[in-house]
CSV table of C-alpha atoms and ligand atoms in Angstrom, one decimal:
chain,number,residue,atom,x,y,z
A,1,UNK,CA,-91.0,153.7,-16.8
A,2,UNK,CA,-94.4,156.2,-17.8
A,3,UNK,CA,-96.3,154.3,-20.2
A,4,UNK,CA,-97.3,156.1,-22.7
A,5,UNK,CA,-99.7,154.7,-25.7
A,6,UNK,CA,-100.7,156.1,-28.9
A,7,UNK,CA,-103.4,156.2,-31.9
A,8,UNK,CA,-102.0,156.1,-35.2
A,9,UNK,CA,-105.0,156.0,-37.7
A,10,UNK,CA,-104.5,156.9,-41.4
A,11,UNK,CA,-106.7,160.2,-42.2
A,12,UNK,CA,-107.5,158.3,-45.9
A,13,UNK,CA,-111.3,158.2,-44.5
A,14,UNK,CA,-113.6,158.7,-41.3
A,15,UNK,CA,-113.2,157.5,-38.0
A,16,UNK,CA,-114.7,153.6,-37.9
A,17,UNK,CA,-115.9,152.4,-34.8
A,18,UNK,CA,-113.0,149.4,-35.2
A,19,UNK,CA,-110.3,152.7,-34.9
A,20,UNK,CA,-112.6,154.4,-32.3
A,21,UNK,CA,-112.6,151.2,-29.8
A,22,UNK,CA,-108.9,151.1,-30.7
A,23,UNK,CA,-107.9,154.6,-29.7
A,24,UNK,CA,-110.3,154.1,-26.3
A,25,UNK,CA,-108.3,151.0,-25.7
A,26,UNK,CA,-105.5,153.2,-25.7
A,27,UNK,CA,-106.8,156.2,-23.9
A,28,UNK,CA,-107.5,153.8,-20.8
A,29,UNK,CA,-104.4,151.9,-20.4
A,30,UNK,CA,-102.5,155.0,-20.2
A,31,UNK,CA,-104.8,156.5,-17.6
A,32,UNK,CA,-104.8,153.4,-16.2
A,33,UNK,CA,-101.2,153.7,-15.4
A,34,UNK,CA,-100.9,157.6,-15.0
A,35,UNK,CA,-99.2,157.7,-18.3
A,36,UNK,CA,-99.9,159.8,-21.8
A,37,UNK,CA,-101.8,159.1,-24.3
A,38,UNK,CA,-100.6,160.5,-27.9
A,39,UNK,CA,-102.4,160.4,-31.4
A,40,UNK,CA,-100.6,160.4,-34.7
A,41,UNK,CA,-102.0,161.0,-37.7
A,42,UNK,CA,-99.9,158.9,-40.7
A,43,UNK,CA,-100.8,160.6,-43.5
A,44,UNK,CA,-97.9,159.4,-45.0
A,45,UNK,CA,-99.7,158.3,-48.1
A,46,UNK,CA,-100.3,162.0,-49.9
A,47,UNK,CA,-102.1,160.8,-52.3
A,48,UNK,CA,-105.1,159.3,-50.5
A,49,UNK,CA,-104.9,161.5,-47.3
A,50,UNK,CA,-106.9,164.7,-46.6
A,51,UNK,CA,-107.3,167.1,-44.4
A,52,UNK,CA,-111.3,166.5,-44.5
A,53,UNK,CA,-110.6,163.0,-43.1
A,54,UNK,CA,-107.9,164.5,-40.4
A,55,UNK,CA,-110.7,166.6,-39.3
A,56,UNK,CA,-113.2,163.8,-38.9
A,57,UNK,CA,-110.8,161.7,-36.7
A,58,UNK,CA,-110.5,164.8,-34.8
A,59,UNK,CA,-113.7,165.7,-34.1
A,60,UNK,CA,-114.9,162.1,-33.5
A,61,UNK,CA,-112.2,161.6,-31.0
A,62,UNK,CA,-113.0,164.6,-29.1
A,63,UNK,CA,-116.9,163.6,-29.3
A,64,UNK,CA,-116.0,160.2,-27.2
A,65,UNK,CA,-113.6,162.7,-24.9
A,66,UNK,CA,-110.6,160.6,-26.0
A,67,UNK,CA,-108.7,163.9,-26.3
A,68,UNK,CA,-104.6,163.0,-26.5
A,69,UNK,CA,-102.4,164.5,-23.9
A,70,UNK,CA,-100.3,166.5,-26.5
A,71,UNK,CA,-101.5,168.1,-29.8
A,72,UNK,CA,-101.3,165.7,-32.8
A,73,UNK,CA,-98.4,164.8,-34.7
A,74,UNK,CA,-98.6,164.4,-38.1
A,75,UNK,CA,-96.4,162.1,-39.5
A,76,UNK,CA,-95.5,163.6,-42.6
A,77,UNK,CA,-93.6,166.2,-41.0
A,78,UNK,CA,-91.3,163.8,-40.4
A,79,UNK,CA,-89.7,162.8,-43.2
A,80,UNK,CA,-86.2,164.3,-42.9
A,81,UNK,CA,-86.1,162.0,-39.4
A,82,UNK,CA,-87.0,158.8,-41.3
A,83,UNK,CA,-84.6,159.6,-43.8
A,84,UNK,CA,-81.5,160.0,-41.7
A,85,UNK,CA,-82.8,156.2,-39.1
A,86,UNK,CA,-82.2,155.2,-42.9
A,87,UNK,CA,-79.1,156.5,-43.6
A,88,UNK,CA,-77.8,155.3,-39.4
A,89,UNK,CA,-79.0,151.8,-40.4
A,90,UNK,CA,-77.0,152.0,-44.1
A,91,UNK,CA,-73.7,153.0,-42.0
A,92,UNK,CA,-74.4,150.2,-39.9
A,93,UNK,CA,-75.1,147.5,-42.2
A,94,UNK,CA,-78.6,146.8,-41.2
A,95,UNK,CA,-79.8,147.9,-44.4
A,96,UNK,CA,-78.6,148.1,-47.9
A,97,UNK,CA,-78.9,149.9,-51.3
A,98,UNK,CA,-81.2,148.2,-53.5
A,99,UNK,CA,-81.2,148.3,-57.4
A,100,UNK,CA,-83.9,146.0,-58.6
A,101,UNK,CA,-86.5,148.0,-60.2
A,102,UNK,CA,-90.1,148.1,-60.0
A,103,UNK,CA,-90.0,146.8,-63.5
A,104,UNK,CA,-87.7,143.7,-62.5
A,105,UNK,CA,-90.0,143.3,-59.3
A,106,UNK,CA,-93.3,142.8,-61.6
A,107,UNK,CA,-91.7,140.8,-64.0
A,108,UNK,CA,-90.1,138.1,-61.2
A,109,UNK,CA,-93.7,138.2,-59.8
A,110,UNK,CA,-95.1,137.3,-63.3
A,111,UNK,CA,-92.6,134.9,-64.0
A,112,UNK,CA,-93.9,132.9,-60.8
A,113,UNK,CA,-97.0,133.2,-61.6
A,114,UNK,CA,-96.8,131.8,-64.9
A,115,UNK,CA,-94.2,128.4,-63.3
A,116,UNK,CA,-97.5,128.1,-60.8
A,117,UNK,CA,-100.0,128.4,-63.5
A,118,UNK,CA,-97.4,126.1,-65.9
A,119,UNK,CA,-96.9,123.0,-62.9
A,120,UNK,CA,-100.6,122.2,-63.1
A,121,UNK,CA,-100.4,120.8,-66.4
A,122,UNK,CA,-101.6,117.2,-66.8
A,123,UNK,CA,-99.3,115.7,-68.5
A,124,UNK,CA,-95.7,116.8,-66.3
A,125,UNK,CA,-94.2,113.8,-64.3
A,126,UNK,CA,-93.9,114.5,-60.4
A,127,UNK,CA,-90.2,115.5,-60.3
A,128,UNK,CA,-90.9,118.1,-63.2
A,129,UNK,CA,-93.9,119.2,-61.4
A,130,UNK,CA,-92.5,119.6,-57.9
A,131,UNK,CA,-89.3,121.4,-60.0
A,132,UNK,CA,-91.9,124.3,-61.3
A,133,UNK,CA,-93.5,124.5,-58.1
A,134,UNK,CA,-90.6,124.9,-56.3
A,135,UNK,CA,-89.0,127.7,-58.9
A,136,UNK,CA,-92.3,129.2,-58.4
A,137,UNK,CA,-92.4,129.7,-54.6
A,138,UNK,CA,-88.7,131.1,-55.0
A,139,UNK,CA,-90.4,133.8,-57.4
A,140,UNK,CA,-93.2,134.6,-55.1
A,141,UNK,CA,-91.4,134.3,-52.1
A,142,UNK,CA,-91.1,137.3,-49.5
A,143,UNK,CA,-88.3,139.2,-51.9
A,144,UNK,CA,-84.7,139.1,-50.7
A,145,UNK,CA,-82.8,141.3,-52.8
A,146,UNK,CA,-79.8,140.1,-54.6
A,147,UNK,CA,-77.9,143.1,-53.5
A,148,UNK,CA,-78.8,142.5,-49.4
A,149,UNK,CA,-75.1,141.2,-49.2
A,150,UNK,CA,-73.2,144.4,-51.1
A,151,UNK,CA,-73.1,143.6,-54.7
A,152,UNK,CA,-71.6,146.5,-56.3
A,153,UNK,CA,-74.2,148.7,-58.3
A,154,UNK,CA,-74.8,148.3,-61.9
A,155,UNK,CA,-73.7,151.5,-62.8
A,156,UNK,CA,-72.3,154.7,-61.0
A,157,UNK,CA,-76.0,156.7,-61.1
A,158,UNK,CA,-77.9,153.8,-61.0
A,159,UNK,CA,-81.6,154.5,-58.7
A,160,UNK,CA,-82.0,152.5,-55.5
A,161,UNK,CA,-84.4,151.9,-52.5
A,162,UNK,CA,-83.1,151.5,-48.9
A,163,UNK,CA,-84.2,148.0,-48.2
A,164,UNK,CA,-84.2,146.3,-44.4
A,165,UNK,CA,-81.8,143.8,-44.4
A,166,UNK,CA,-84.2,140.9,-43.3
A,167,UNK,CA,-83.1,138.5,-40.2
A,168,UNK,CA,-81.5,135.6,-42.3
A,169,UNK,CA,-83.1,132.5,-40.8
A,170,UNK,CA,-84.7,131.1,-37.4
A,171,UNK,CA,-88.1,131.6,-35.7
A,172,UNK,CA,-89.3,135.0,-35.0
A,173,UNK,CA,-91.2,136.0,-32.0
A,174,UNK,CA,-93.6,138.2,-31.1
A,175,UNK,CA,-95.1,138.3,-27.2
A,176,UNK,CA,-98.5,139.9,-28.0
A,177,UNK,CA,-99.9,141.0,-25.0
A,178,UNK,CA,-103.3,139.4,-26.6
A,179,UNK,CA,-102.5,137.3,-29.1
A,180,UNK,CA,-99.7,135.5,-26.9
A,181,UNK,CA,-96.7,134.2,-28.3
A,182,UNK,CA,-96.9,134.3,-31.9
A,183,UNK,CA,-94.4,132.6,-34.2
A,184,UNK,CA,-92.8,132.5,-37.8
A,185,UNK,CA,-89.9,131.9,-40.1
A,186,UNK,CA,-87.5,134.6,-40.7
A,187,UNK,CA,-88.2,133.8,-44.3
A,188,UNK,CA,-91.6,134.7,-44.4
A,189,UNK,CA,-89.8,138.4,-43.7
A,190,UNK,CA,-88.6,140.7,-47.0
A,191,UNK,CA,-85.9,143.0,-47.4
A,192,UNK,CA,-88.6,145.4,-47.2
A,193,UNK,CA,-88.4,148.9,-48.6
A,194,UNK,CA,-87.8,151.8,-46.0
A,195,UNK,CA,-86.8,154.7,-48.5
A,196,UNK,CA,-88.2,154.5,-52.0
A,197,UNK,CA,-86.3,155.6,-55.2
A,198,UNK,CA,-87.3,159.4,-55.1
A,199,UNK,CA,-85.8,159.0,-51.1
A,200,UNK,CA,-89.3,159.1,-49.4
A,201,UNK,CA,-90.0,157.0,-46.6
A,202,UNK,CA,-92.2,154.0,-46.1
A,203,UNK,CA,-95.1,153.7,-44.1
A,204,UNK,CA,-92.9,150.7,-42.2
A,205,UNK,CA,-89.8,153.0,-41.5
A,206,UNK,CA,-91.7,155.5,-40.0
A,207,UNK,CA,-94.6,153.5,-37.6
A,208,UNK,CA,-91.3,152.3,-36.0
A,209,UNK,CA,-89.2,155.6,-35.8
A,210,UNK,CA,-92.3,157.6,-34.9
A,211,UNK,CA,-93.0,155.3,-32.0
A,212,UNK,CA,-89.4,155.3,-30.7
A,213,UNK,CA,-89.3,159.2,-30.8
A,214,UNK,CA,-92.6,159.4,-29.0
A,215,UNK,CA,-91.3,156.7,-26.5
A,216,UNK,CA,-93.8,154.9,-26.7
A,217,UNK,CA,-94.0,151.6,-24.8
A,218,UNK,CA,-97.3,149.7,-25.7
A,219,UNK,CA,-98.4,149.7,-29.3
A,220,UNK,CA,-102.7,148.6,-28.9
A,221,UNK,CA,-103.9,148.1,-32.8
A,222,UNK,CA,-105.7,146.1,-34.6
A,223,UNK,CA,-104.4,142.4,-35.3
A,224,UNK,CA,-104.4,143.3,-39.9
A,225,UNK,CA,-101.1,144.5,-38.1
A,226,UNK,CA,-99.9,141.5,-36.3
A,227,UNK,CA,-97.5,140.1,-39.5
A,228,UNK,CA,-96.4,143.6,-40.1
A,229,UNK,CA,-94.9,143.3,-36.5
A,230,UNK,CA,-92.3,140.7,-37.4
A,231,UNK,CA,-91.4,143.1,-40.2
A,232,UNK,CA,-90.9,146.2,-37.6
A,233,UNK,CA,-89.3,144.3,-34.4
A,234,UNK,CA,-86.3,144.0,-37.4
A,235,UNK,CA,-86.0,148.0,-37.1
A,236,UNK,CA,-86.4,148.2,-33.5
A,237,UNK,CA,-83.4,145.6,-33.7
A,238,UNK,CA,-81.2,147.4,-35.9
A,239,UNK,CA,-81.4,150.7,-34.5
A,240,UNK,CA,-80.7,148.9,-30.5
A,241,UNK,CA,-84.2,150.6,-29.7
A,242,UNK,CA,-86.3,148.9,-26.9
A,243,UNK,CA,-89.2,147.1,-28.7
A,244,UNK,CA,-92.3,148.1,-27.4
A,245,UNK,CA,-94.8,145.9,-26.0
A,246,UNK,CA,-97.7,144.9,-28.8
A,247,UNK,CA,-101.3,144.0,-28.0
A,248,UNK,CA,-102.9,143.0,-31.1
A,249,UNK,CA,-106.7,143.5,-30.7
A,250,UNK,CA,-108.7,141.4,-32.6
A,251,UNK,CA,-111.1,143.2,-35.4
A,252,UNK,CA,-115.4,143.7,-34.7
A,253,UNK,CA,-117.5,141.5,-37.0
A,254,UNK,CA,-121.0,142.0,-37.7
A,255,UNK,CA,-123.2,140.2,-35.8
A,256,UNK,CA,-123.5,137.3,-38.4
A,257,UNK,CA,-119.8,136.4,-38.1
A,258,UNK,CA,-119.0,138.2,-41.2
A,259,UNK,CA,-116.0,140.9,-41.6
A,260,UNK,CA,-117.9,144.0,-40.5
A,261,UNK,CA,-118.9,145.9,-43.3
A,262,UNK,CA,-122.0,148.7,-44.2
A,263,UNK,CA,-124.6,146.2,-44.3
A,264,UNK,CA,-123.8,145.6,-40.4
A,265,UNK,CA,-124.7,149.2,-39.0
A,266,UNK,CA,-123.5,152.5,-39.8
A,267,UNK,CA,-119.5,152.2,-39.4
A,268,UNK,CA,-118.3,156.1,-39.4
A,269,UNK,CA,-117.9,156.9,-35.4
A,270,UNK,CA,-120.0,160.6,-36.2
A,271,UNK,CA,-122.5,158.5,-37.7
A,272,UNK,CA,-124.2,156.8,-34.1
A,273,UNK,CA,-123.8,160.5,-32.9
A,274,UNK,CA,-126.2,161.1,-35.5
A,275,UNK,CA,-128.5,157.9,-34.8
A,276,UNK,CA,-128.5,159.5,-31.1
A,277,UNK,CA,-126.2,157.4,-29.4
A,278,UNK,CA,-124.6,159.2,-26.4
A,279,UNK,CA,-121.0,158.9,-26.4
A,280,UNK,CA,-120.7,157.8,-23.2
A,281,UNK,CA,-123.0,154.2,-24.0
A,282,UNK,CA,-121.1,154.1,-27.4
A,283,UNK,CA,-117.5,153.8,-25.4
A,284,UNK,CA,-118.9,151.9,-22.6
A,285,UNK,CA,-120.0,149.5,-25.5
A,286,UNK,CA,-117.0,149.7,-27.3
A,287,UNK,CA,-115.2,148.8,-23.9
A,288,UNK,CA,-117.2,145.5,-23.7
A,289,UNK,CA,-116.8,144.1,-27.3
A,290,UNK,CA,-113.4,142.6,-27.0
A,291,UNK,CA,-112.7,143.5,-23.5
A,292,UNK,CA,-114.5,141.8,-20.3
A,293,UNK,CA,-113.9,142.2,-16.5
A,294,UNK,CA,-116.4,140.2,-14.2
A,295,UNK,CA,-119.4,140.2,-15.4
A,296,UNK,CA,-120.0,143.6,-15.2
A,297,UNK,CA,-121.4,144.9,-18.4
A,298,UNK,CA,-121.8,149.0,-18.6
A,299,UNK,CA,-119.0,151.1,-17.1
A,300,UNK,CA,-118.4,154.5,-16.2
A,301,UNK,CA,-115.6,156.4,-17.7
A,302,UNK,CA,-113.7,156.2,-13.8
A,303,UNK,CA,-114.6,152.6,-13.8
A,304,UNK,CA,-113.3,151.8,-16.8
A,305,UNK,CA,-110.0,153.7,-16.2
A,306,UNK,CA,-110.0,151.9,-13.2
A,307,UNK,CA,-110.7,148.2,-14.4
A,308,UNK,CA,-109.0,148.4,-18.1
A,309,UNK,CA,-106.5,145.4,-18.6
A,310,UNK,CA,-104.3,144.1,-21.5
A,311,UNK,CA,-105.6,140.7,-19.8
A,312,UNK,CA,-109.4,141.2,-20.1
A,313,UNK,CA,-108.8,141.5,-24.3
A,314,UNK,CA,-110.5,138.5,-25.6
A,315,UNK,CA,-108.7,137.2,-28.4
A,316,UNK,CA,-111.8,136.2,-30.4
A,317,UNK,CA,-113.3,138.7,-33.4
A,318,UNK,CA,-116.2,140.7,-31.5
A,319,UNK,CA,-119.5,141.0,-33.1
A,320,UNK,CA,-121.6,144.3,-33.1
A,321,UNK,CA,-124.7,144.0,-31.6
A,322,UNK,CA,-126.9,146.7,-32.1
A,323,UNK,CA,-129.8,146.1,-29.7
A,324,UNK,CA,-127.1,146.0,-27.1
A,325,UNK,CA,-125.8,148.9,-27.8
A,326,UNK,CA,-129.0,150.6,-27.0
A,327,UNK,CA,-129.7,148.9,-23.9
A,328,UNK,CA,-126.5,150.3,-22.9
A,329,UNK,CA,-127.5,153.9,-24.8
A,330,UNK,CA,-131.1,153.6,-22.9
A,331,UNK,CA,-128.8,152.8,-19.6
A,332,UNK,CA,-127.2,156.5,-20.2
A,333,UNK,CA,-130.0,158.0,-21.4
A,334,UNK,CA,-131.8,157.2,-18.2
A,335,UNK,CA,-128.6,159.1,-16.1
A,336,UNK,CA,-128.1,161.9,-18.4
A,337,UNK,CA,-128.8,165.2,-16.7
A,338,UNK,CA,-131.6,167.1,-17.9
A,339,UNK,CA,-130.6,169.9,-19.3
A,340,UNK,CA,-127.4,168.2,-21.5
A,341,UNK,CA,-129.9,165.8,-23.1
A,342,UNK,CA,-133.1,168.9,-23.6
A,343,UNK,CA,-129.7,170.3,-25.5
A,344,UNK,CA,-129.2,166.7,-27.5
A,345,UNK,CA,-132.8,166.3,-28.0
A,346,UNK,CA,-133.1,170.1,-29.6
A,347,UNK,CA,-132.0,170.0,-32.7
A,348,UNK,CA,-134.4,166.7,-33.7
A,349,UNK,CA,-137.5,168.0,-32.1
A,350,UNK,CA,-136.8,171.1,-34.2
A,351,UNK,CA,-135.7,169.6,-37.6
A,352,UNK,CA,-139.0,170.1,-38.5
A,353,UNK,CA,-140.6,172.9,-36.6
A,354,UNK,CA,-139.0,174.7,-33.8
A,355,UNK,CA,-140.3,174.1,-30.4
A,356,UNK,CA,-142.8,177.2,-29.3
A,357,UNK,CA,-142.4,178.3,-25.4
A,358,UNK,CA,-145.7,176.3,-24.6
A,359,UNK,CA,-144.4,173.1,-26.0
A,360,UNK,CA,-140.6,173.8,-24.4
A,361,UNK,CA,-142.3,174.3,-21.3
A,362,UNK,CA,-144.5,171.0,-21.8
A,363,UNK,CA,-141.6,168.7,-23.0
A,364,UNK,CA,-139.3,170.5,-19.6
A,365,UNK,CA,-142.0,169.3,-17.1
A,366,UNK,CA,-142.2,165.3,-18.9
A,367,UNK,CA,-138.2,165.0,-19.8
A,368,UNK,CA,-136.8,164.1,-15.7
A,369,UNK,CA,-139.9,161.6,-16.2
A,370,UNK,CA,-139.8,160.1,-19.6
A,371,UNK,CA,-135.9,159.7,-20.1
A,372,UNK,CA,-136.2,155.6,-20.7
A,373,UNK,CA,-138.6,156.2,-23.7
A,374,UNK,CA,-136.1,155.1,-26.2
A,375,UNK,CA,-133.1,153.3,-26.9
A,376,UNK,CA,-131.7,156.5,-29.0
A,377,UNK,CA,-132.2,160.2,-28.9
A,378,UNK,CA,-134.1,160.1,-31.5
A,379,UNK,CA,-136.9,157.6,-29.8
A,380,UNK,CA,-136.9,159.7,-27.3
A,381,UNK,CA,-137.6,163.0,-29.3
A,382,UNK,CA,-140.4,161.0,-31.3
A,383,UNK,CA,-141.9,159.9,-27.5
A,384,UNK,CA,-142.5,163.6,-27.2
A,385,UNK,CA,-145.2,164.2,-30.0
A,386,UNK,CA,-148.2,163.8,-28.0
A,387,UNK,CA,-147.0,167.2,-26.0
A,388,UNK,CA,-146.7,168.6,-29.0
A,389,UNK,CA,-149.6,168.0,-31.4
A,390,UNK,CA,-151.9,170.8,-32.4
A,391,UNK,CA,-155.4,171.5,-31.8
A,392,UNK,CA,-157.9,169.8,-32.3
A,393,UNK,CA,-156.1,166.9,-32.8
A,394,UNK,CA,-156.2,163.9,-35.4
A,395,UNK,CA,-157.4,160.9,-33.9
A,396,UNK,CA,-156.7,157.7,-34.5
A,397,UNK,CA,-159.4,154.5,-35.1
A,398,UNK,CA,-158.6,153.9,-31.7
A,399,UNK,CA,-158.8,156.8,-30.3
A,400,UNK,CA,-161.9,157.6,-32.2
A,401,UNK,CA,-163.5,154.3,-30.5
A,402,UNK,CA,-162.7,155.7,-27.1
A,403,UNK,CA,-164.3,158.6,-27.7
A,404,UNK,CA,-167.8,157.1,-28.0
A,405,UNK,CA,-170.9,159.1,-27.3
A,406,UNK,CA,-170.7,157.2,-23.8
A,407,UNK,CA,-167.0,158.1,-23.5
A,408,UNK,CA,-167.5,161.8,-24.5
A,409,UNK,CA,-170.4,161.7,-21.7
A,410,UNK,CA,-168.1,160.9,-18.9
A,411,UNK,CA,-165.3,162.9,-20.3
A,412,UNK,CA,-167.8,165.6,-20.3
A,413,UNK,CA,-168.6,165.1,-16.0
A,414,UNK,CA,-164.7,164.9,-15.5
A,415,UNK,CA,-164.2,168.0,-17.6
A,416,UNK,CA,-166.1,170.1,-14.9
A,417,UNK,CA,-164.0,168.5,-11.9
A,418,UNK,CA,-160.8,168.8,-13.6
A,419,UNK,CA,-162.0,172.7,-14.1
A,420,UNK,CA,-162.3,173.3,-10.6
A,421,UNK,CA,-158.5,171.9,-9.7
A,422,UNK,CA,-156.6,175.2,-8.4
A,423,UNK,CA,-153.5,173.1,-7.4
A,424,UNK,CA,-152.7,171.5,-11.1
A,425,UNK,CA,-150.6,168.9,-9.8
A,426,UNK,CA,-150.2,164.9,-11.1
A,427,UNK,CA,-151.4,164.0,-7.4
A,428,UNK,CA,-154.3,166.3,-7.5
A,429,UNK,CA,-155.5,165.4,-10.9
A,430,UNK,CA,-155.2,162.0,-10.1
A,431,UNK,CA,-157.3,161.8,-6.8
A,432,UNK,CA,-160.0,163.8,-8.9
A,433,UNK,CA,-160.3,161.4,-11.3
A,434,UNK,CA,-160.1,158.4,-8.8
A,435,UNK,CA,-163.3,160.1,-6.6
A,436,UNK,CA,-164.8,160.9,-10.4
A,437,UNK,CA,-165.2,157.3,-10.9
A,438,UNK,CA,-165.8,156.3,-7.1
A,439,UNK,CA,-169.0,158.8,-7.3
A,440,UNK,CA,-170.1,157.7,-10.6
A,441,UNK,CA,-169.5,153.8,-9.8
A,442,UNK,CA,-167.0,153.7,-13.0
A,443,UNK,CA,-164.2,152.2,-13.7
A,444,UNK,CA,-160.6,154.0,-14.4
A,445,UNK,CA,-160.9,152.1,-18.0
A,446,UNK,CA,-164.3,153.7,-18.5
A,447,UNK,CA,-163.1,156.8,-17.8
A,448,UNK,CA,-159.5,156.8,-18.7
A,449,UNK,CA,-159.6,155.3,-21.9
A,450,UNK,CA,-161.8,158.4,-23.7
A,451,UNK,CA,-159.5,161.0,-21.7
A,452,UNK,CA,-156.6,159.6,-22.8
A,453,UNK,CA,-157.7,159.6,-26.5
A,454,UNK,CA,-158.8,163.1,-26.2
A,455,UNK,CA,-155.5,164.4,-25.1
A,456,UNK,CA,-153.5,162.4,-27.2
A,457,UNK,CA,-155.4,161.9,-30.0
A,458,UNK,CA,-153.9,157.8,-29.8
A,459,UNK,CA,-150.7,158.8,-29.5
A,460,UNK,CA,-148.5,156.8,-27.2
A,461,UNK,CA,-148.1,158.1,-23.6
A,462,UNK,CA,-147.4,157.7,-20.2
A,463,UNK,CA,-149.4,157.9,-17.1
A,464,UNK,CA,-152.7,160.0,-17.1
A,465,UNK,CA,-152.4,161.7,-14.4
A,466,UNK,CA,-148.5,162.8,-15.5
A,467,UNK,CA,-149.6,163.7,-19.0
A,468,UNK,CA,-152.3,166.4,-17.7
A,469,UNK,CA,-149.8,168.0,-15.3
A,470,UNK,CA,-147.1,168.6,-18.4
A,471,UNK,CA,-150.0,169.4,-20.3
A,472,UNK,CA,-151.2,172.5,-18.2
A,473,UNK,CA,-154.7,173.3,-17.3
A,474,UNK,CA,-155.3,175.3,-20.0
A,475,UNK,CA,-154.1,172.8,-22.8
A,476,UNK,CA,-155.6,170.0,-21.5
A,477,UNK,CA,-159.0,171.0,-20.9
A,478,UNK,CA,-158.9,172.7,-24.0
A,479,UNK,CA,-157.8,169.2,-26.1
A,480,UNK,CA,-161.1,168.0,-24.3
A,481,UNK,CA,-163.4,170.6,-25.1
A,482,UNK,CA,-162.6,170.2,-28.6
A,483,UNK,CA,-163.7,166.7,-28.8
A,484,UNK,CA,-166.9,167.7,-26.4
A,485,UNK,CA,-167.8,170.6,-28.3
A,486,UNK,CA,-167.2,168.3,-32.1
A,487,UNK,CA,-169.8,166.1,-30.2
A,488,UNK,CA,-172.6,168.7,-29.0
A,489,UNK,CA,-171.4,168.9,-25.2
B,501,LIG,N1,-102.0,153.8,-39.0
B,501,LIG,C1,-102.4,152.3,-39.5
B,501,LIG,C2,-103.8,152.6,-39.4
B,501,LIG,O1,-104.7,153.1,-39.7
B,501,LIG,C3,-102.2,152.4,-38.0
B,501,LIG,C4,-100.6,151.7,-38.0
B,501,LIG,C5,-100.7,151.7,-36.4
B,501,LIG,O2,-101.1,151.4,-35.4
B,501,LIG,O3,-99.3,151.1,-36.2
B,501,LIG,O4,-104.3,151.1,-39.8
């Protein structure tokens, strides 16, 4: 058997990270078993589906490297096939024409609610209350149509819906790869509508027909669809089709345990790109969110493909933890190739002003050594600020303090030594600073502080010798001279 999985988003909004995780699990499971991963855009809700949402879903998946093995299937192109299956079920007697009108169904629900209200009155005997509640429950129970057993049409041209004839009685069982054995009673399943009165198919029919026709073997999806599974399985059974293996993955919750909402952090996958996370970091994070494999925390794509299984998916809702995501992101930023990282950083670095050649050269020199300076691309980009500040530098309070008269004297002496360096490397610079300290009986701090202040103006920066190297001899000496000139050196 070739494993075939699918991701089946409804294009009614962005690709949120819960959806991205579902896509990832389906992708990994297919890859793990040398199978196929397919994408189906469930655009049956024509009023709410938009092309923009479809485009955003495709862009999010491409960004995460979760490309499907075939072009996406648009569910709305398959109406005729869905209707054909409904006809076949009518023919087999596993579906029927129902003539209940929406008004009648609404009236039935309203009456049920009224009876439920009436049962709350104080002046009822126990038996009266029980009788009212019984009637209310029957009216509000999953709908079983009076036409399910072939009662005649009220009139020859009466409009009808086509409904599934739901299983009569007994226990219904789904063996879910994540949730285990899940049972409900047959009477909890309604005679669901498969074709509306206008002949259009409902989602519940379309999803089953499409999964069957696409040869889907494993349906991995959010556990908000677990109950739907009990409504969908009878359609497979009615058609004599093999039922796929279901795996219902628990929802992602916020770090406070509440259902995920906007206040827990951005929810759209592409918003994480804007926030400066790498796609491999987001997928590695989403993978561990709800799935585990021993105590390994970070997986590359290859490792994930080799290890992914449905057994490792946890039952409990996972909690979104942005701090953890930041740690994983900084791990992958350290691993990232220099050129790629620079490409990703450039738009952030150039948001306010373009990089000139000198700034670019400095950043290129510094980048390989500074990849660990941040948990997002935006943080990393801001760590380069000291390489880009324009002369003469504005000094912050600490820098001004470090550049006291005494500090400037020491800096003046050091400048003369730095000028003489012919090979401008961090090693040579470091040796020069050390020997200047030794010769003048000064500590590293006494020299390093004014030097750092003059070079960075007080902005955060790594070790001072590499900072000098990255700035280049000319710029470094000019920044020092600016401070000395101001003090009349
Ligand atoms: N279109 C459904 C949704 O976006 C998914 C259905 C499924 O995976 O079976 O929630």
